[in-house]
Short mmCIF file of N, CA and C and ligand atoms in Angstrom, two decimals:
data_model
loop_
_atom_site.label_atom_id
_atom_site.label_comp_id
_atom_site.label_asym_id
_atom_site.label_seq_id
_atom_site.Cartn_x
_atom_site.Cartn_y
_atom_site.Cartn_z
N MET M 1 95.69 103.99 76.50
CA MET M 1 96.22 102.64 76.38
C MET M 1 95.50 101.72 77.37
N MET M 2 95.02 100.62 76.87
CA MET M 2 94.33 99.63 77.71
C MET M 2 95.36 98.88 78.56
N MET M 3 95.17 98.93 79.88
CA MET M 3 96.12 98.25 80.75
C MET M 3 95.87 96.75 80.74
N THR M 4 96.94 96.00 80.65
CA THR M 4 96.85 94.54 80.75
C THR M 4 97.87 94.06 81.77
N LEU M 5 97.73 92.81 82.17
CA LEU M 5 98.70 92.22 83.10
C LEU M 5 100.11 92.27 82.51
N GLU M 6 100.20 92.00 81.22
CA GLU M 6 101.51 91.96 80.56
C GLU M 6 102.16 93.35 80.56
N ILE M 7 101.35 94.37 80.31
CA ILE M 7 101.89 95.74 80.30
C ILE M 7 102.33 96.13 81.71
N LEU M 8 101.48 95.83 82.71
CA LEU M 8 101.84 96.17 84.09
C LEU M 8 103.14 95.46 84.48
N ALA M 9 103.25 94.18 84.16
CA ALA M 9 104.46 93.42 84.50
C ALA M 9 105.69 94.05 83.84
N ALA M 10 105.54 94.46 82.59
CA ALA M 10 106.67 95.07 81.87
C ALA M 10 107.05 96.41 82.50
N GLN M 11 106.04 97.19 82.91
CA GLN M 11 106.32 98.49 83.55
C GLN M 11 107.06 98.29 84.88
N ILE M 12 106.60 97.31 85.67
CA ILE M 12 107.22 97.04 86.97
C ILE M 12 108.67 96.58 86.76
N ARG M 13 108.82 95.72 85.79
CA ARG M 13 110.14 95.18 85.47
C ARG M 13 111.13 96.30 85.11
N GLU M 14 110.62 97.25 84.34
CA GLU M 14 111.47 98.37 83.91
C GLU M 14 111.96 99.18 85.11
N VAL M 15 111.08 99.35 86.10
CA VAL M 15 111.46 100.11 87.31
C VAL M 15 112.46 99.30 88.14
N LEU M 16 112.13 98.03 88.40
CA LEU M 16 112.92 97.24 89.34
C LEU M 16 114.27 96.80 88.78
N ILE M 17 114.37 96.75 87.45
CA ILE M 17 115.64 96.33 86.86
C ILE M 17 116.68 97.44 87.04
N ARG M 18 116.20 98.68 87.09
CA ARG M 18 117.09 99.83 87.31
C ARG M 18 117.50 99.91 88.77
N GLU M 19 116.51 99.72 89.65
CA GLU M 19 116.76 99.93 91.08
C GLU M 19 115.68 99.21 91.87
N ASN M 20 116.10 98.49 92.90
CA ASN M 20 115.14 97.84 93.79
C ASN M 20 115.34 98.41 95.18
N SER M 21 114.59 99.44 95.50
CA SER M 21 114.76 100.17 96.75
C SER M 21 113.39 100.63 97.24
N PRO M 22 113.31 101.10 98.48
CA PRO M 22 112.02 101.64 98.94
C PRO M 22 111.48 102.72 98.00
N ALA M 23 112.36 103.54 97.44
CA ALA M 23 111.90 104.61 96.54
C ALA M 23 111.33 104.02 95.25
N SER M 24 112.02 103.04 94.69
CA SER M 24 111.52 102.49 93.42
C SER M 24 110.24 101.69 93.65
N ARG M 25 110.09 101.11 94.85
CA ARG M 25 108.85 100.38 95.13
C ARG M 25 107.65 101.34 95.20
N GLU M 26 107.92 102.60 95.60
CA GLU M 26 106.84 103.59 95.57
C GLU M 26 106.42 103.85 94.12
N GLN M 27 107.39 103.80 93.22
CA GLN M 27 107.05 103.94 91.80
C GLN M 27 106.21 102.75 91.33
N VAL M 28 106.58 101.55 91.79
CA VAL M 28 105.82 100.35 91.44
C VAL M 28 104.39 100.49 92.00
N ALA M 29 104.29 101.00 93.24
CA ALA M 29 102.97 101.21 93.84
C ALA M 29 102.13 102.15 92.99
N GLY M 30 102.78 103.18 92.43
CA GLY M 30 102.08 104.12 91.56
C GLY M 30 101.55 103.44 90.30
N LEU M 31 102.35 102.52 89.77
CA LEU M 31 101.91 101.77 88.57
C LEU M 31 100.71 100.89 88.91
N LEU M 32 100.77 100.23 90.09
CA LEU M 32 99.65 99.39 90.51
C LEU M 32 98.40 100.25 90.73
N LYS M 33 98.62 101.41 91.35
CA LYS M 33 97.49 102.31 91.63
C LYS M 33 96.79 102.71 90.33
N SER M 34 97.57 103.07 89.34
CA SER M 34 96.91 103.49 88.10
C SER M 34 96.26 102.30 87.39
N ALA M 35 96.86 101.12 87.50
CA ALA M 35 96.22 99.93 86.91
C ALA M 35 94.88 99.65 87.58
N LEU M 36 94.81 99.85 88.90
CA LEU M 36 93.58 99.56 89.64
C LEU M 36 92.44 100.50 89.28
N ARG M 37 92.80 101.64 88.67
CA ARG M 37 91.75 102.58 88.23
C ARG M 37 90.98 102.02 87.04
N GLY M 38 91.58 101.06 86.34
CA GLY M 38 90.91 100.49 85.16
C GLY M 38 89.98 99.36 85.57
N GLU M 39 88.69 99.60 85.44
CA GLU M 39 87.72 98.56 85.82
C GLU M 39 87.93 97.30 84.99
N ASP M 40 88.23 97.47 83.71
CA ASP M 40 88.43 96.31 82.84
C ASP M 40 89.66 95.51 83.27
N PHE M 41 90.71 96.24 83.66
CA PHE M 41 91.92 95.56 84.12
C PHE M 41 91.62 94.73 85.36
N VAL M 42 90.94 95.34 86.32
CA VAL M 42 90.64 94.64 87.58
C VAL M 42 89.77 93.42 87.29
N ALA M 43 88.71 93.62 86.49
CA ALA M 43 87.79 92.52 86.20
C ALA M 43 88.54 91.36 85.53
N ALA M 44 89.46 91.70 84.63
CA ALA M 44 90.18 90.64 83.89
C ALA M 44 91.01 89.76 84.82
N GLN M 45 91.51 90.33 85.92
CA GLN M 45 92.37 89.55 86.82
C GLN M 45 91.55 88.56 87.65
N PHE M 46 90.22 88.80 87.72
CA PHE M 46 89.37 87.95 88.55
C PHE M 46 88.37 87.14 87.71
N VAL M 47 88.59 87.08 86.40
CA VAL M 47 87.69 86.34 85.52
C VAL M 47 87.70 84.86 85.87
N ASN M 48 88.89 84.33 86.09
CA ASN M 48 89.01 82.92 86.47
C ASN M 48 89.05 82.82 88.00
N GLU M 49 88.78 81.62 88.50
CA GLU M 49 88.80 81.37 89.94
C GLU M 49 90.17 81.78 90.51
N VAL M 50 90.14 82.64 91.51
CA VAL M 50 91.38 83.14 92.10
C VAL M 50 91.63 82.48 93.46
N GLY M 51 90.57 82.32 94.23
CA GLY M 51 90.73 81.78 95.58
C GLY M 51 91.50 82.77 96.44
N GLN M 52 92.07 82.26 97.53
CA GLN M 52 92.75 83.17 98.44
C GLN M 52 94.08 83.65 97.90
N ARG M 53 94.63 82.92 96.92
CA ARG M 53 95.92 83.33 96.38
C ARG M 53 96.12 82.73 94.99
N LYS M 54 96.39 83.59 94.03
CA LYS M 54 96.72 83.08 92.70
C LYS M 54 97.81 83.96 92.11
N VAL M 55 98.95 83.37 91.80
CA VAL M 55 100.03 84.13 91.18
C VAL M 55 99.65 84.34 89.71
N LEU M 56 99.48 85.61 89.34
CA LEU M 56 99.11 85.94 87.96
C LEU M 56 100.34 86.04 87.07
N TYR M 57 101.43 86.50 87.67
CA TYR M 57 102.68 86.69 86.90
C TYR M 57 103.86 86.52 87.85
N GLU M 58 104.85 85.78 87.44
CA GLU M 58 106.10 85.66 88.21
C GLU M 58 107.23 85.99 87.26
N ASP M 59 108.03 86.99 87.62
CA ASP M 59 109.09 87.41 86.70
C ASP M 59 110.22 86.38 86.69
N PRO M 60 110.59 85.92 85.50
CA PRO M 60 111.56 84.83 85.43
C PRO M 60 112.96 85.20 85.91
N THR M 61 113.31 86.48 85.87
CA THR M 61 114.67 86.82 86.31
C THR M 61 114.68 87.66 87.59
N LEU M 62 113.77 88.62 87.71
CA LEU M 62 113.79 89.47 88.91
C LEU M 62 113.05 88.81 90.07
N GLY M 63 112.14 87.91 89.77
CA GLY M 63 111.48 87.14 90.82
C GLY M 63 110.22 87.76 91.41
N PHE M 64 109.94 89.02 91.07
CA PHE M 64 108.73 89.63 91.66
C PHE M 64 107.48 88.95 91.10
N CYS M 65 106.41 89.02 91.88
CA CYS M 65 105.16 88.36 91.49
C CYS M 65 104.00 89.34 91.56
N ILE M 66 103.05 89.19 90.67
CA ILE M 66 101.77 89.89 90.76
C ILE M 66 100.75 88.84 91.17
N VAL M 67 100.08 89.10 92.29
CA VAL M 67 99.25 88.07 92.91
C VAL M 67 97.84 88.61 93.14
N ALA M 68 96.84 87.79 92.83
CA ALA M 68 95.44 88.17 93.10
C ALA M 68 94.95 87.40 94.31
N HIS M 69 94.14 88.07 95.11
CA HIS M 69 93.56 87.44 96.30
C HIS M 69 92.08 87.76 96.36
N GLU M 70 91.30 86.75 96.69
CA GLU M 70 89.87 86.98 96.87
C GLU M 70 89.48 86.35 98.20
N TYR M 71 89.00 87.18 99.12
CA TYR M 71 88.60 86.67 100.43
C TYR M 71 87.09 86.77 100.54
N GLN M 72 86.47 85.63 100.81
CA GLN M 72 85.01 85.60 100.97
C GLN M 72 84.67 85.85 102.43
N GLY M 73 83.86 86.87 102.68
CA GLY M 73 83.46 87.16 104.05
C GLY M 73 84.60 87.75 104.84
N ALA M 74 84.45 87.73 106.17
CA ALA M 74 85.45 88.35 107.03
C ALA M 74 86.75 87.54 106.99
N LYS M 75 87.86 88.25 107.09
CA LYS M 75 89.17 87.57 107.07
C LYS M 75 90.19 88.50 107.72
N SER M 76 90.85 87.99 108.75
CA SER M 76 91.87 88.79 109.42
C SER M 76 93.16 88.00 109.54
N SER M 77 94.29 88.70 109.53
CA SER M 77 95.58 88.08 109.77
C SER M 77 96.22 88.80 110.95
N GLY M 78 96.96 88.06 111.74
CA GLY M 78 97.70 88.68 112.85
C GLY M 78 98.89 89.46 112.32
N PRO M 79 99.54 90.23 113.20
CA PRO M 79 100.71 91.01 112.77
C PRO M 79 101.81 90.09 112.23
N HIS M 80 102.34 90.45 111.07
CA HIS M 80 103.38 89.63 110.43
C HIS M 80 104.23 90.51 109.54
N ASP M 81 105.43 90.01 109.24
CA ASP M 81 106.20 90.64 108.17
C ASP M 81 106.17 89.68 106.97
N HIS M 82 106.98 89.92 105.98
CA HIS M 82 106.99 89.07 104.80
C HIS M 82 108.35 88.42 104.63
N GLY M 83 108.92 87.96 105.77
CA GLY M 83 110.22 87.30 105.71
C GLY M 83 111.23 88.24 105.08
N PRO M 84 112.00 87.75 104.12
CA PRO M 84 113.05 88.58 103.51
C PRO M 84 112.53 89.50 102.40
N SER M 85 111.23 89.50 102.17
CA SER M 85 110.69 90.21 101.01
C SER M 85 109.99 91.51 101.40
N TRP M 86 109.66 92.26 100.38
CA TRP M 86 108.75 93.39 100.50
C TRP M 86 107.46 93.00 99.80
N ALA M 87 106.42 93.76 100.07
CA ALA M 87 105.14 93.49 99.41
C ALA M 87 104.39 94.80 99.24
N ILE M 88 103.64 94.89 98.16
CA ILE M 88 102.81 96.07 97.91
C ILE M 88 101.37 95.60 97.85
N TYR M 89 100.54 96.17 98.67
CA TYR M 89 99.12 95.79 98.70
C TYR M 89 98.31 96.79 97.90
N GLY M 90 97.46 96.29 97.03
CA GLY M 90 96.54 97.15 96.28
C GLY M 90 95.13 96.65 96.50
N GLN M 91 94.29 97.54 96.97
CA GLN M 91 92.89 97.16 97.22
C GLN M 91 92.12 97.27 95.92
N ALA M 92 91.52 96.17 95.49
CA ALA M 92 90.76 96.19 94.23
C ALA M 92 89.27 96.36 94.49
N GLU M 93 88.76 95.63 95.48
CA GLU M 93 87.33 95.74 95.83
C GLU M 93 87.18 95.55 97.33
N GLY M 94 86.14 96.17 97.89
CA GLY M 94 85.91 96.05 99.33
C GLY M 94 86.91 96.91 100.11
N GLU M 95 86.94 96.73 101.41
CA GLU M 95 87.80 97.56 102.26
C GLU M 95 88.61 96.68 103.21
N THR M 96 89.83 97.13 103.47
CA THR M 96 90.70 96.44 104.42
C THR M 96 91.12 97.43 105.49
N LEU M 97 90.93 97.06 106.75
CA LEU M 97 91.47 97.87 107.85
C LEU M 97 92.88 97.38 108.10
N MET M 98 93.85 98.26 107.85
CA MET M 98 95.26 97.87 107.97
C MET M 98 95.85 98.49 109.22
N ARG M 99 96.62 97.70 109.93
CA ARG M 99 97.36 98.22 111.09
C ARG M 99 98.85 98.06 110.83
N ASP M 100 99.61 99.11 111.14
CA ASP M 100 101.07 99.05 111.04
C ASP M 100 101.64 99.03 112.46
N TYR M 101 102.76 98.36 112.63
CA TYR M 101 103.35 98.19 113.96
C TYR M 101 104.82 98.58 113.95
N THR M 102 105.28 98.96 115.16
CA THR M 102 106.70 99.25 115.37
C THR M 102 107.28 98.15 116.25
N PRO M 103 108.45 97.62 115.90
CA PRO M 103 109.06 96.60 116.78
C PRO M 103 109.50 97.23 118.10
N VAL M 104 109.27 96.54 119.20
CA VAL M 104 109.74 97.03 120.51
C VAL M 104 110.73 96.07 121.14
N ALA M 105 110.68 94.80 120.76
CA ALA M 105 111.60 93.77 121.26
C ALA M 105 111.51 92.63 120.25
N PRO M 106 112.45 91.68 120.31
CA PRO M 106 112.35 90.57 119.35
C PRO M 106 110.98 89.89 119.42
N GLY M 107 110.29 89.86 118.29
CA GLY M 107 108.98 89.20 118.24
C GLY M 107 107.85 90.00 118.87
N GLN M 108 108.14 91.22 119.29
CA GLN M 108 107.09 92.03 119.93
C GLN M 108 106.96 93.37 119.21
N VAL M 109 105.74 93.79 119.02
CA VAL M 109 105.48 95.04 118.31
C VAL M 109 104.41 95.85 119.03
N ARG M 110 104.39 97.13 118.73
CA ARG M 110 103.35 98.01 119.25
C ARG M 110 102.63 98.63 118.06
N GLU M 111 101.31 98.76 118.19
CA GLU M 111 100.55 99.36 117.08
C GLU M 111 100.95 100.81 116.90
N GLU M 112 101.23 101.16 115.65
CA GLU M 112 101.69 102.50 115.32
C GLU M 112 100.54 103.33 114.75
N ARG M 113 99.80 102.73 113.83
CA ARG M 113 98.70 103.46 113.21
C ARG M 113 97.78 102.47 112.50
N SER M 114 96.59 102.93 112.20
CA SER M 114 95.68 102.10 111.42
C SER M 114 95.01 102.98 110.38
N TYR M 115 94.62 102.37 109.28
CA TYR M 115 94.00 103.11 108.18
C TYR M 115 93.17 102.16 107.35
N LEU M 116 92.16 102.73 106.73
CA LEU M 116 91.26 101.94 105.89
C LEU M 116 91.77 102.00 104.45
N MET M 117 91.95 100.86 103.85
CA MET M 117 92.30 100.83 102.43
C MET M 117 91.03 100.59 101.63
N ARG M 118 90.76 101.53 100.73
CA ARG M 118 89.57 101.47 99.88
C ARG M 118 90.01 101.13 98.45
N PRO M 119 89.06 100.76 97.59
CA PRO M 119 89.44 100.41 96.22
C PRO M 119 90.32 101.49 95.59
N GLY M 120 91.44 101.05 95.06
CA GLY M 120 92.39 101.98 94.44
C GLY M 120 93.53 102.37 95.36
N ASP M 121 93.39 102.08 96.68
CA ASP M 121 94.47 102.42 97.62
C ASP M 121 95.58 101.37 97.54
N VAL M 122 96.79 101.86 97.65
CA VAL M 122 97.97 101.01 97.49
C VAL M 122 98.96 101.36 98.60
N HIS M 123 99.64 100.34 99.14
CA HIS M 123 100.59 100.62 100.22
C HIS M 123 101.80 99.70 100.12
N VAL M 124 102.98 100.30 100.33
CA VAL M 124 104.24 99.53 100.28
C VAL M 124 104.62 99.09 101.68
N TYR M 125 104.97 97.81 101.83
CA TYR M 125 105.54 97.29 103.08
C TYR M 125 106.93 96.77 102.76
N ASN M 126 107.94 97.49 103.25
CA ASN M 126 109.32 97.09 102.95
C ASN M 126 109.75 95.94 103.85
N GLU M 127 110.94 95.43 103.61
CA GLU M 127 111.44 94.29 104.37
C GLU M 127 111.36 94.60 105.87
N GLY M 128 110.80 93.67 106.61
CA GLY M 128 110.74 93.84 108.06
C GLY M 128 109.53 94.61 108.56
N ALA M 129 108.82 95.30 107.67
CA ALA M 129 107.63 96.06 108.10
C ALA M 129 106.58 95.06 108.59
N VAL M 130 105.99 95.37 109.74
CA VAL M 130 104.99 94.47 110.33
C VAL M 130 103.62 95.13 110.20
N HIS M 131 102.66 94.37 109.69
CA HIS M 131 101.30 94.90 109.55
C HIS M 131 100.29 93.78 109.78
N SER M 132 99.03 94.17 109.93
CA SER M 132 97.96 93.16 109.99
C SER M 132 96.74 93.71 109.26
N PRO M 133 96.26 92.95 108.28
CA PRO M 133 95.04 93.33 107.57
C PRO M 133 93.81 92.68 108.21
N SER M 134 92.71 93.41 108.23
CA SER M 134 91.47 92.77 108.64
C SER M 134 90.32 93.28 107.78
N ARG M 135 89.47 92.35 107.41
CA ARG M 135 88.37 92.66 106.49
C ARG M 135 87.08 92.15 107.11
N VAL M 136 86.05 92.96 107.05
CA VAL M 136 84.77 92.52 107.62
C VAL M 136 83.82 91.99 106.56
N THR M 137 84.07 92.32 105.30
CA THR M 137 83.26 91.76 104.21
C THR M 137 84.21 91.28 103.11
N SER M 138 83.66 90.69 102.07
CA SER M 138 84.49 90.12 101.00
C SER M 138 85.35 91.20 100.34
N THR M 139 86.55 90.80 99.98
CA THR M 139 87.49 91.74 99.37
C THR M 139 88.24 91.08 98.22
N ARG M 140 88.75 91.94 97.36
CA ARG M 140 89.68 91.51 96.33
C ARG M 140 90.91 92.41 96.38
N LEU M 141 92.06 91.79 96.29
CA LEU M 141 93.31 92.54 96.31
C LEU M 141 94.21 92.11 95.17
N ILE M 142 95.05 93.04 94.74
CA ILE M 142 96.17 92.66 93.88
C ILE M 142 97.43 93.11 94.62
N ARG M 143 98.34 92.17 94.82
CA ARG M 143 99.57 92.46 95.54
C ARG M 143 100.76 92.20 94.63
N ILE M 144 101.80 92.98 94.88
CA ILE M 144 103.08 92.71 94.23
C ILE M 144 104.01 92.20 95.32
N GLU M 145 104.60 91.06 95.10
CA GLU M 145 105.57 90.52 96.07
C GLU M 145 106.96 90.61 95.47
N GLY M 146 107.94 90.94 96.32
CA GLY M 146 109.33 91.02 95.85
C GLY M 146 109.83 89.67 95.37
N MET M 147 109.32 88.62 96.00
CA MET M 147 109.59 87.25 95.56
C MET M 147 108.33 86.46 95.87
N ASN M 148 108.20 85.30 95.25
CA ASN M 148 107.01 84.49 95.49
C ASN M 148 106.97 84.08 96.97
N LEU M 149 105.98 84.57 97.68
CA LEU M 149 105.95 84.36 99.13
C LEU M 149 105.32 83.02 99.53
N ALA M 150 104.90 82.23 98.56
CA ALA M 150 104.38 80.91 98.90
C ALA M 150 105.50 80.11 99.55
N GLY M 151 105.29 79.68 100.76
CA GLY M 151 106.32 78.88 101.43
C GLY M 151 107.37 79.69 102.16
N VAL M 152 107.38 81.03 101.97
CA VAL M 152 108.34 81.86 102.71
C VAL M 152 107.83 82.02 104.14
N VAL M 153 108.71 81.81 105.09
CA VAL M 153 108.30 81.89 106.49
C VAL M 153 108.17 83.35 106.90
N ARG M 154 106.99 83.70 107.38
CA ARG M 154 106.75 85.06 107.86
C ARG M 154 106.90 85.04 109.37
N SER M 155 107.43 86.15 109.91
CA SER M 155 107.51 86.24 111.37
C SER M 155 106.16 86.71 111.89
N GLU M 156 105.61 85.94 112.80
CA GLU M 156 104.39 86.38 113.48
C GLU M 156 104.84 87.13 114.73
N CYS M 157 104.18 88.22 115.06
CA CYS M 157 104.61 89.05 116.18
C CYS M 157 103.51 89.17 117.21
N LYS M 158 103.93 89.36 118.43
CA LYS M 158 102.99 89.56 119.53
C LYS M 158 102.85 91.06 119.76
N VAL M 159 101.61 91.50 119.97
CA VAL M 159 101.37 92.93 120.17
C VAL M 159 101.44 93.26 121.65
N VAL M 160 102.24 94.27 121.97
CA VAL M 160 102.26 94.75 123.36
C VAL M 160 101.54 96.09 123.41
N GLU M 161 100.87 96.34 124.53
CA GLU M 161 100.10 97.58 124.68
C GLU M 161 100.94 98.65 125.37
N GLY M 162 100.45 99.86 125.31
CA GLY M 162 101.04 100.93 126.11
C GLY M 162 102.11 101.69 125.37
N ALA M 163 102.63 102.74 126.03
CA ALA M 163 103.56 103.66 125.40
C ALA M 163 104.98 103.10 125.39
FE1 FE2 N 1 101.09 90.95 104.70
#
């Protein structure tokens, strides 16, 4: 079966309408992962100008969004959460060095681990999870947001060193 945006959206909807939990988001991540294996699917999402953020699909009732991102050249973000939402990152092209953090005090976090996301890699960040992506060359991503994060205030966190 040829994967399309409409099919992926319907599959995600089917999962989230039953249950919206960290476990079900792992299922959604699996759907995104298999969609990213399709070169035609990935290419189709970037046929038109995407820029740094383009909502490809927004679910009219559940509110989740499928979003494409294209970053030209190096691009890094500081540690942040996604406000009241969760987000699933899927690497479509290029590589992202991702860092995850543990909260140590209000607004303060400590680096927990880092990992390289390569094309096809997918990762779930649940509500309150703090991470920072950094890219040294151009990248393309497809993300699923629990709600449209445009305009949602993200908490920026300060990194503290040491044990
Ligand atoms: Fe993020």
